[in-house]
Tab-separated table of C-alpha atoms in Angstrom:
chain	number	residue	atom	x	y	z
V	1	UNK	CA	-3.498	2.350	4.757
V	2	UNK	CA	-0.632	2.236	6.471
V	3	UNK	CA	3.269	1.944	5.044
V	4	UNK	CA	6.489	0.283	6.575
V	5	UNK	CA	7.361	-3.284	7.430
V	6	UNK	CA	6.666	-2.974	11.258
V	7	UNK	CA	2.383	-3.265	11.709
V	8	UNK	CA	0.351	-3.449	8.785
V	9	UNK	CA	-1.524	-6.737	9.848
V	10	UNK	CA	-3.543	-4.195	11.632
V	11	UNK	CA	-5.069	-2.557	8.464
V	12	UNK	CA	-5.706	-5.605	6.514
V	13	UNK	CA	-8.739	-3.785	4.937
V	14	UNK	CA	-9.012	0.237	4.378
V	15	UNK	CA	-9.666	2.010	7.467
V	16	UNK	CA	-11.122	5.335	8.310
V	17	UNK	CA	-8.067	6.714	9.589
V	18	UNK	CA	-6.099	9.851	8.148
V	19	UNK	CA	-3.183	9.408	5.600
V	20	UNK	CA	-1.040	11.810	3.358
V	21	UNK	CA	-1.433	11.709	-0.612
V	22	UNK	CA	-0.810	14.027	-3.772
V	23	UNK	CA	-2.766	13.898	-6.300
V	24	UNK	CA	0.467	14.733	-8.769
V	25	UNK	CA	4.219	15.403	-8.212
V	26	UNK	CA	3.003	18.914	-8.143
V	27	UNK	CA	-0.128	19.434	-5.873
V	28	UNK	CA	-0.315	18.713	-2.160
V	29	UNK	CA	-2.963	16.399	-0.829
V	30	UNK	CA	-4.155	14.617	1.984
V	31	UNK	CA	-6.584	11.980	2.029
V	32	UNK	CA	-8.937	10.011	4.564
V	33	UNK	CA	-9.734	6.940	3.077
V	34	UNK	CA	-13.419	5.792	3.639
V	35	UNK	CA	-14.029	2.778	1.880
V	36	UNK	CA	-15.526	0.049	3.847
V	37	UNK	CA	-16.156	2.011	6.810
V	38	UNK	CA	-19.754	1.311	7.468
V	39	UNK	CA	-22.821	3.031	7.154
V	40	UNK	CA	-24.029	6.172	5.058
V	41	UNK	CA	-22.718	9.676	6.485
V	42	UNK	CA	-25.606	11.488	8.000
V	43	UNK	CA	-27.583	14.181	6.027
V	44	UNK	CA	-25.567	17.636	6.142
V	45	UNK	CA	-25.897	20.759	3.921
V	46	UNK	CA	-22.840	21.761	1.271
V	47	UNK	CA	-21.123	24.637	1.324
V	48	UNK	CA	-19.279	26.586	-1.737
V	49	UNK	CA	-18.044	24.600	-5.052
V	50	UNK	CA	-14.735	24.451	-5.706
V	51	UNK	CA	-13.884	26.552	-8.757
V	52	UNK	CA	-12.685	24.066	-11.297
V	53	UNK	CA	-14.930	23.427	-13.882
V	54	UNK	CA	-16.667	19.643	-13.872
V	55	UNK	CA	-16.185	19.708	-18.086
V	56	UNK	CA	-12.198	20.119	-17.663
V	57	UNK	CA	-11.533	17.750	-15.325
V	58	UNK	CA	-9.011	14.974	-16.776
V	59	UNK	CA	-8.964	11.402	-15.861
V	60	UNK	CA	-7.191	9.916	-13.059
V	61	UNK	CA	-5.820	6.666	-11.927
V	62	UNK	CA	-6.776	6.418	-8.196
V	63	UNK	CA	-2.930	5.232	-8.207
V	64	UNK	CA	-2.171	8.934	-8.425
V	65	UNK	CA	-3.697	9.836	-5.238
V	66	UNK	CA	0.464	9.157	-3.492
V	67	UNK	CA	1.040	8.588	0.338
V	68	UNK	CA	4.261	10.517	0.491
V	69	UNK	CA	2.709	14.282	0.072
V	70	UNK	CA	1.594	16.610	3.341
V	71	UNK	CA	-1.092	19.095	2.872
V	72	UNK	CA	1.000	22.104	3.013
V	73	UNK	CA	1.299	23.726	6.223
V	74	UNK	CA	-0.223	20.487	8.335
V	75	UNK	CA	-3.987	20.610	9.594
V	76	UNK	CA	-3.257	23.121	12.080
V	77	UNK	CA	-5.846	22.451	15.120
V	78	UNK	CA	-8.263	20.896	12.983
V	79	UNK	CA	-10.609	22.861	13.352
V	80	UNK	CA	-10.863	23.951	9.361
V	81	UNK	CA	-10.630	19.601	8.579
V	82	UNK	CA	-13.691	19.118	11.225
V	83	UNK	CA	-15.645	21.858	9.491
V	84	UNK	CA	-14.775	20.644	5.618
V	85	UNK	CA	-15.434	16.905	6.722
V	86	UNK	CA	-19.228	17.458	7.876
V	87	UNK	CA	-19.849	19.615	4.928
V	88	UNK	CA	-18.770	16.921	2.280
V	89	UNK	CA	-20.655	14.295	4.055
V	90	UNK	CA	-24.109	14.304	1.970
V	91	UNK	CA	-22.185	13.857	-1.427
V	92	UNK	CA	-20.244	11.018	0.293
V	93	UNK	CA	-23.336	9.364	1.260
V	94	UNK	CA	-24.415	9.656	-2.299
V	95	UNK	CA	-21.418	8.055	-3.277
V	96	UNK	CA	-21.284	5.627	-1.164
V	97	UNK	CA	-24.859	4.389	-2.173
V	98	UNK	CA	-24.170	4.617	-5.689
V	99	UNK	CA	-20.917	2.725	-4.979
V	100	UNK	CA	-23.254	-0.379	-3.416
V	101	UNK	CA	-25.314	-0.246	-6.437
V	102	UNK	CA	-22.170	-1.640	-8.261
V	103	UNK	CA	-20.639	-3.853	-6.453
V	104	UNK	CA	-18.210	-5.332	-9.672
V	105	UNK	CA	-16.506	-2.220	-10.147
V	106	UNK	CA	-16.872	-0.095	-6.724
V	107	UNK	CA	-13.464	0.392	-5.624
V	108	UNK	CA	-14.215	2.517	-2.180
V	109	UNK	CA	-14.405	6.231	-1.653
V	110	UNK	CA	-13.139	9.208	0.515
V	111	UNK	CA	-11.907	12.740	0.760
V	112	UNK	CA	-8.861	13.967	-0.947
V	113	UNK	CA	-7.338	17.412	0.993
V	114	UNK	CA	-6.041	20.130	-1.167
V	115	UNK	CA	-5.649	22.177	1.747
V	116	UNK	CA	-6.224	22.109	5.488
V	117	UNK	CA	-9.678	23.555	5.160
V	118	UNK	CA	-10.594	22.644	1.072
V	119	UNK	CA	-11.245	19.240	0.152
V	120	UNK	CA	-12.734	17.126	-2.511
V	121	UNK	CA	-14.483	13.864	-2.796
V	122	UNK	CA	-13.284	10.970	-4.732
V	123	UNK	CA	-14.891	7.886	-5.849
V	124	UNK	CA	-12.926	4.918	-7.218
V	125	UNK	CA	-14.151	2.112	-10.431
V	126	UNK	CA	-12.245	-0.408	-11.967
V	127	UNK	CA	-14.318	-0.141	-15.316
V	128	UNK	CA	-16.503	1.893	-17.032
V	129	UNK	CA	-15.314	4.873	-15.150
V	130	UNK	CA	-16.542	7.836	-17.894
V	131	UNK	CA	-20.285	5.590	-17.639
V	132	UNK	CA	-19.845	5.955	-13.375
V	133	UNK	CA	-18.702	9.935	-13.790
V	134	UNK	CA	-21.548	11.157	-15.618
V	135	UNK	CA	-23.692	9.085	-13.585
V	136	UNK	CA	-22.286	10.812	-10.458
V	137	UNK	CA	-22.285	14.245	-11.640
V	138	UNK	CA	-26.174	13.870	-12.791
V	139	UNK	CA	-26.675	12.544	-8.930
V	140	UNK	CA	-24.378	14.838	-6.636
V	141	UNK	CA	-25.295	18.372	-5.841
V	142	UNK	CA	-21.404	19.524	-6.706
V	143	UNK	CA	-20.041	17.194	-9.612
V	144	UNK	CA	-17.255	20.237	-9.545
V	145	UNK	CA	-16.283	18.988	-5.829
V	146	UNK	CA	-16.316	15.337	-7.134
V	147	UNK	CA	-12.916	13.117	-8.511
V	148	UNK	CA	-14.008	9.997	-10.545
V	149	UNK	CA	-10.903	7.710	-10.276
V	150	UNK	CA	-10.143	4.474	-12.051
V	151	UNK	CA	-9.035	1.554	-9.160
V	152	UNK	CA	-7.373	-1.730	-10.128
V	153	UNK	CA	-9.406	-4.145	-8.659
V	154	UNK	CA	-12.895	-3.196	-7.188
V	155	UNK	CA	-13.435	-3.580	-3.371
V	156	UNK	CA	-14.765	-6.990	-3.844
V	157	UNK	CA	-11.748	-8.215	-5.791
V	158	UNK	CA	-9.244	-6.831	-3.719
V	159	UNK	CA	-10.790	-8.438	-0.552
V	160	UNK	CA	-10.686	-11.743	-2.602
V	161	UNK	CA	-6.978	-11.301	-3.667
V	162	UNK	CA	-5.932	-10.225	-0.074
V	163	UNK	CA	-7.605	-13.357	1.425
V	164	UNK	CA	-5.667	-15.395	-1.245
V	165	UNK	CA	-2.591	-13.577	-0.044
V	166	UNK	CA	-2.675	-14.232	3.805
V	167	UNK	CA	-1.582	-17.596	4.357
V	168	UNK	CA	1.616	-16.839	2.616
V	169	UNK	CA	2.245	-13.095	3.622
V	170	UNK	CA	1.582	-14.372	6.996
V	171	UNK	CA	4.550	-16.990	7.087
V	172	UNK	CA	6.904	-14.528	5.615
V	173	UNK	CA	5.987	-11.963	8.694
V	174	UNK	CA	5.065	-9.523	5.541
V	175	UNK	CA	2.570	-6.569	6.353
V	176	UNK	CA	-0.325	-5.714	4.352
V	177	UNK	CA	-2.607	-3.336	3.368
V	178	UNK	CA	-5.437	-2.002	0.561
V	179	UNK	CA	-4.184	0.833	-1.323
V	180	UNK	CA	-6.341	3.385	-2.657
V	181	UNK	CA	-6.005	2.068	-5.987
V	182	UNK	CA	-7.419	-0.950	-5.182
V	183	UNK	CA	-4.339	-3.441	-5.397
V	184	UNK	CA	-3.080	-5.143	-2.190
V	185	UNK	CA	-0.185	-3.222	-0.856
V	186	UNK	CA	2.635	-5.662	0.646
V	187	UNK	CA	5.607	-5.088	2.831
V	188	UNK	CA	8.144	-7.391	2.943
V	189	UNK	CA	11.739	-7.652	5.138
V	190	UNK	CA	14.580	-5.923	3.558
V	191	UNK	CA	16.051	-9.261	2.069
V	192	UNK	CA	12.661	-10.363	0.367
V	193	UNK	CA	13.626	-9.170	-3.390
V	194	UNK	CA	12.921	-12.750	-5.003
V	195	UNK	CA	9.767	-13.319	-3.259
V	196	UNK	CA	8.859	-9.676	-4.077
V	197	UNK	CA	9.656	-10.741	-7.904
V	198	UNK	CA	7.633	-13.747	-7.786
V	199	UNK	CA	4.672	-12.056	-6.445
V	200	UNK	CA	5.222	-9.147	-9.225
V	201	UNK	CA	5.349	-11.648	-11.341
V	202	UNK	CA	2.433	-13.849	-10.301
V	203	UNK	CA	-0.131	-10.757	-9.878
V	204	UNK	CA	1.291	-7.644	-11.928
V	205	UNK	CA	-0.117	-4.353	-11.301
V	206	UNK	CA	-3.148	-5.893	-8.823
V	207	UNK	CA	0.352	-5.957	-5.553
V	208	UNK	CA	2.081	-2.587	-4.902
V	209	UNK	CA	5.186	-4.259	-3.339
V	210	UNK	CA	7.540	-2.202	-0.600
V	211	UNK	CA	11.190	-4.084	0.330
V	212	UNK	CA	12.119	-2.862	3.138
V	213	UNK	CA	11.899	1.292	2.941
V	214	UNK	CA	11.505	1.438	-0.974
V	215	UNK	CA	9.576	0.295	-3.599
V	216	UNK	CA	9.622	-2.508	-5.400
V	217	UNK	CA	10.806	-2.507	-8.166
V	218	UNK	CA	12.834	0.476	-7.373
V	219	UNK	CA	12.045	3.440	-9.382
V	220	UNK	CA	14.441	5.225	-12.131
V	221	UNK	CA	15.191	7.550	-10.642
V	222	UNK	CA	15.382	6.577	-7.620
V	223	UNK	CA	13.591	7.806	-4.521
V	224	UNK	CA	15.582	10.292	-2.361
V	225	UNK	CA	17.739	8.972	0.473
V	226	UNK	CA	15.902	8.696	4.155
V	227	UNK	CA	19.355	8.289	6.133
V	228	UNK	CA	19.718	11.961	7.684
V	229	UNK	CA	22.027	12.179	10.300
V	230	UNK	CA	21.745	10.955	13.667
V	231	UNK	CA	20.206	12.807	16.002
V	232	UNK	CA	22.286	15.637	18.370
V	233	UNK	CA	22.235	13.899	21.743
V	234	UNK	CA	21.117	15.227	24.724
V	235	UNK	CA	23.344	14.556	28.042
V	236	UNK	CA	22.058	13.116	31.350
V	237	UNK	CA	24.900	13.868	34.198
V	238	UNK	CA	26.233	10.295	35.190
V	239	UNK	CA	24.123	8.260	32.446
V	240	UNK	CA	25.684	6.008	30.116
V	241	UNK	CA	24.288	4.261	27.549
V	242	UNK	CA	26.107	1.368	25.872
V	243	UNK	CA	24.808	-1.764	23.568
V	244	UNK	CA	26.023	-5.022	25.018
V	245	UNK	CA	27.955	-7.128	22.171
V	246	UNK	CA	26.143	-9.073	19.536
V	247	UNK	CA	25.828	-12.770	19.619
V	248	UNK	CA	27.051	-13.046	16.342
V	249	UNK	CA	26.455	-11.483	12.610
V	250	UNK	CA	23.332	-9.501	11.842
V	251	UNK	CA	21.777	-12.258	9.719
V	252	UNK	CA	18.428	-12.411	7.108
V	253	UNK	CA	15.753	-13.309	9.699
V	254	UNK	CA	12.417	-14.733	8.307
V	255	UNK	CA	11.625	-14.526	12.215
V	256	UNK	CA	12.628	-11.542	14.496
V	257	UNK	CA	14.634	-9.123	13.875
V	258	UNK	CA	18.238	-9.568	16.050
V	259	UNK	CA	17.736	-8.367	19.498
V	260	UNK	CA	20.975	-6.331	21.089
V	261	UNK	CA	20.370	-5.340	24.712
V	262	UNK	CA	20.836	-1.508	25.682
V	263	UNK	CA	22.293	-0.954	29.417
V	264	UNK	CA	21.608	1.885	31.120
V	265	UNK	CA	23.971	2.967	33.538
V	266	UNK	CA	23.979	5.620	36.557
V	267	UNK	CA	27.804	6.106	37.008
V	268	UNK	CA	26.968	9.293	39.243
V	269	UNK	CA	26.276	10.037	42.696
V	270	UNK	CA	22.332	11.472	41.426
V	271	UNK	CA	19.077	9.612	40.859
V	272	UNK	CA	18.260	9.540	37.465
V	273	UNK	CA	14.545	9.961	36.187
V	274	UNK	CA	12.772	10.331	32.947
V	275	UNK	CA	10.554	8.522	30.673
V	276	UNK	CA	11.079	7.095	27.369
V	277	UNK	CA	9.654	4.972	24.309
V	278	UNK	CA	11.058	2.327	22.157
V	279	UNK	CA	14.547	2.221	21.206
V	280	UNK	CA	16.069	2.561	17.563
V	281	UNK	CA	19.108	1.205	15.967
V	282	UNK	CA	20.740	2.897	13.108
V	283	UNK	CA	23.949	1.477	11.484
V	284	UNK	CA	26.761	3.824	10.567
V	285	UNK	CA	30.411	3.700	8.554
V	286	UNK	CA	32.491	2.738	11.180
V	287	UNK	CA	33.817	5.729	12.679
V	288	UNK	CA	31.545	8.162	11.067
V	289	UNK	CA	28.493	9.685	11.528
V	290	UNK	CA	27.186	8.908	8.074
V	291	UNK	CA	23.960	6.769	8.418
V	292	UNK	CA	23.443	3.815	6.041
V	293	UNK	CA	20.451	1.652	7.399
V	294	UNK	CA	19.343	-0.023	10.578
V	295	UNK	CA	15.624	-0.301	12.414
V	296	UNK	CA	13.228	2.230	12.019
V	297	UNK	CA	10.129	3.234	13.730
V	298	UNK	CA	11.252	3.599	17.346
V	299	UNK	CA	9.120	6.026	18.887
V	300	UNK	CA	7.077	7.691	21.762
V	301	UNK	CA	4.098	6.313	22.026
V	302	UNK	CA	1.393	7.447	24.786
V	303	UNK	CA	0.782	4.722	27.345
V	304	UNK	CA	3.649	2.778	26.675
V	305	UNK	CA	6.339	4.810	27.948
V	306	UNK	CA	8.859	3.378	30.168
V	307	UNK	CA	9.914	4.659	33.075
V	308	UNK	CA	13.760	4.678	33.840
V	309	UNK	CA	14.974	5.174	37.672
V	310	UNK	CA	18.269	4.774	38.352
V	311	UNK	CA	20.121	5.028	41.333
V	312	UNK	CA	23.345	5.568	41.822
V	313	UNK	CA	25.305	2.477	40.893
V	314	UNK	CA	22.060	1.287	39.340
V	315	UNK	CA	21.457	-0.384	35.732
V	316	UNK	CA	18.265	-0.863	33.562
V	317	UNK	CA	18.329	-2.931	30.282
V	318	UNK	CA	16.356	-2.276	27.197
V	319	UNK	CA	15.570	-4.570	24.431
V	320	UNK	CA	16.579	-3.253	20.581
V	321	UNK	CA	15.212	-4.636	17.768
V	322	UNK	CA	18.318	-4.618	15.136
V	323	UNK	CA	17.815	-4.920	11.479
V	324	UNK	CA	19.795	-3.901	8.261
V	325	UNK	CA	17.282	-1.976	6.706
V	326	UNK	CA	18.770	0.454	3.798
V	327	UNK	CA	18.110	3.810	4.109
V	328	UNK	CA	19.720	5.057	0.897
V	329	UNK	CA	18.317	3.590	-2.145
V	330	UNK	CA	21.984	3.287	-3.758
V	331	UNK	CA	22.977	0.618	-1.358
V	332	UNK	CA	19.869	-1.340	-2.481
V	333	UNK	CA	17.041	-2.464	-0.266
V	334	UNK	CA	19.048	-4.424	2.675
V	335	UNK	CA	22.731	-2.879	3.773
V	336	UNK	CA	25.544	-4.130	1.841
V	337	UNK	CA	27.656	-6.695	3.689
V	338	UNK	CA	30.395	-5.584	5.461
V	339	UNK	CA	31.348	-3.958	9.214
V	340	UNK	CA	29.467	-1.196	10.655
V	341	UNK	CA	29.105	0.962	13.861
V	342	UNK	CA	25.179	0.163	15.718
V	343	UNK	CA	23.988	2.854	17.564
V	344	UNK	CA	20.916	3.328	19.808
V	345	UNK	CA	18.953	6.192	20.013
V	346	UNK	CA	16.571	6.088	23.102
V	347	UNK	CA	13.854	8.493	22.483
V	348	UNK	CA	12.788	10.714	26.076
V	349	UNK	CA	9.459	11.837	26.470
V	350	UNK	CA	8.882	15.729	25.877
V	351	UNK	CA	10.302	18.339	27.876
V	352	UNK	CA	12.735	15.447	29.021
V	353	UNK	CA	15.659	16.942	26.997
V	354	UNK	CA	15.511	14.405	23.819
V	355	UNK	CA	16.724	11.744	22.624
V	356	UNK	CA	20.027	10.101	24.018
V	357	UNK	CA	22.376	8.079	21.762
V	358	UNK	CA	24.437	5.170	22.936
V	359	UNK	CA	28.260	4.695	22.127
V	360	UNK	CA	28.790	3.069	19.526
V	361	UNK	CA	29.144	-0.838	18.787
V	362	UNK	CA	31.222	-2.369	16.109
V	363	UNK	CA	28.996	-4.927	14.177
V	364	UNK	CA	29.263	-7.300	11.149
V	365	UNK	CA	25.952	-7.419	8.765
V	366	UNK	CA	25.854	-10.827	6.246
């Protein structure tokens, strides 16, 4: 399950694949989701219970299980999540089994992480979920270790919903995902807030809707801002960095994002080497340092790093993907319109120093 406007096409359907979730606003959790991921864990033996009693555990929407919470302190090497994993395995073999046996309401299954080396299993239903927990806690060896969660949809309806969905998401470049509760979690550009209405309206609570970097609708209050401040920039003798000038407006795009072009420079009498991943833009108040929006997701990514040599005199171009994306929820879901400084930050690979920050252009967003 994956979150942000750039690649969800990729996780159409839930994936085995790590992701960060709370359980409340007040305990930590991680989860790996596990639903649809094949066959039956093999046969492994349990280790302690958790200490909560199975009698006082309350009911939970599997909505409550939120992507936005670490496990405190990170996994560390690993090594207690690849010893917790193993040991859960037989109950989520149960689980899943169980799960098959009720297709109409089976909503998927997985660990949730109250701490690097302590998790639980959860199971998810989108009806008769007290029927589905006492069945479980007859059938698993630790009902104490087990969370019985109520889903929106079941697995089978959400895969019917997403297929539904495609055609049009697709058209719209609009990522997509399952979410754990079992609605269809959809991404849309940063100026989509009527089609993001009309498909709140058309399907209610079975679409989790994100506009850009914030919910939709957004939530009173608010989420927190994710501007920050633009990154200290590192200093190559000789390099400079500088975006070439804008064709015209930065425009609502169903297509592409606007592409600027970054030119690297070697103004010095040195070869210049290092590597580096893709570019991001942020927009700024003109003259400021105050960040208000622009592309995120630029990155290092290993294997695609590109290498830059310059020689002396030399110049390398880079493409950057421009969008205005809000950062702060105040200023809505797209930036307002109005004049703005674009900035590139090209990300180095490590030990290179950083990242290195182009001067600034003026720019006009519509």
């Amino acid at each position: 399950m994956t979150k942000g406007p750039q690649a969800l096409n990729a996780a159409a359907r839930v994936n085995c694949v790590n992701v960060r979730r709370r359980l409340s606003a007040t305990i930590p959790l991680a989860l790996v989701s596990l639903a649809s991921c094949g066959s039956p864990p093999s046969s492994l033996s349990i280790g302690p219970t958790s200490a909560v009693e199975s009698t006082a555990r309350p009911a939970v929407s599997c909505g409550s299980l939120a992507l936005d919470a670490p496990v405190a302190g990170g996994f560390g090497d690993g090594s207690g999540m690849m010893a917790e994993t193993p040991r859960l395995e037989p109950m989520l073999g149960m689980v899943l089994a169980y799960g098959g046996e009720h297709p109409d309401s089976f909503g998927g299954y997985g660990l949730t992480w109250h701490s690097s080396e302590d998790a639980s299993v959860f199971v998810a239903f989108s009806g008769d979920v007290a029927v589905h927990r006492d069945a479980l806690d007859d059938l698993v060896d630790h009902p104490d270790e087990l969370i019985v969660c109520q889903s929106v949809m079941s697995d089978v309806e959400s895969a019917a919903l997403l297929e539904e969905l495609k055609p049009e998401l697709a058209v719209r470049s609009a990522g997509w995902s399952e979410a754990i509760d079992g609605a269809i979690h959809v991404v849309l550009a940063d100026f989509e807030e009527s089609y993001a209405a009309e498909l709140e309206d058309r399907y209610g609570e079975r679409v989790e809707i994100t506009v850009g970097e914030f919910p939709y609708p957004m939530p009173d209050p608010p989420p927190a801002s994710q501007c920050g401040s633009p990154p200290a920039s590192g200093a190559v003798a000789g390099l400079e960095i500088s975006i070439d000038a804008l064709s015209g407006p930065i425009e609502e795009s169903h297509g592409s994002a606007t592409t600027a072009t970054v030119r690297l420079r070697n103004t010095g009498s040195h070869t210049i080497q290092f590597g580096m991943g893709s570019p991001s833009a942020i927009l700024v108040r003109p003259g400021t340092a105050i960040v208000v929006g622009g592309s995120f997701g630029g990155a290092l990514t290993a294997g695609l790093l590109q290498p830059v040599g310059l020689l002396p005199g030399d110049e390398q171009t880079i493409a950057l993907s421009v969008r205005a994306t809000s950062c702060d929820p105040s200023l809505g879901y797209r930036v307002p319109p109005g004049h703005y400084d674009l900035i590139a930050i090209v990300n180095r690979s490590a030990g290179e120093g950083g990242s290195l920050l182009s001067h600034p252009l003026a720019v006009e967003v519509l």
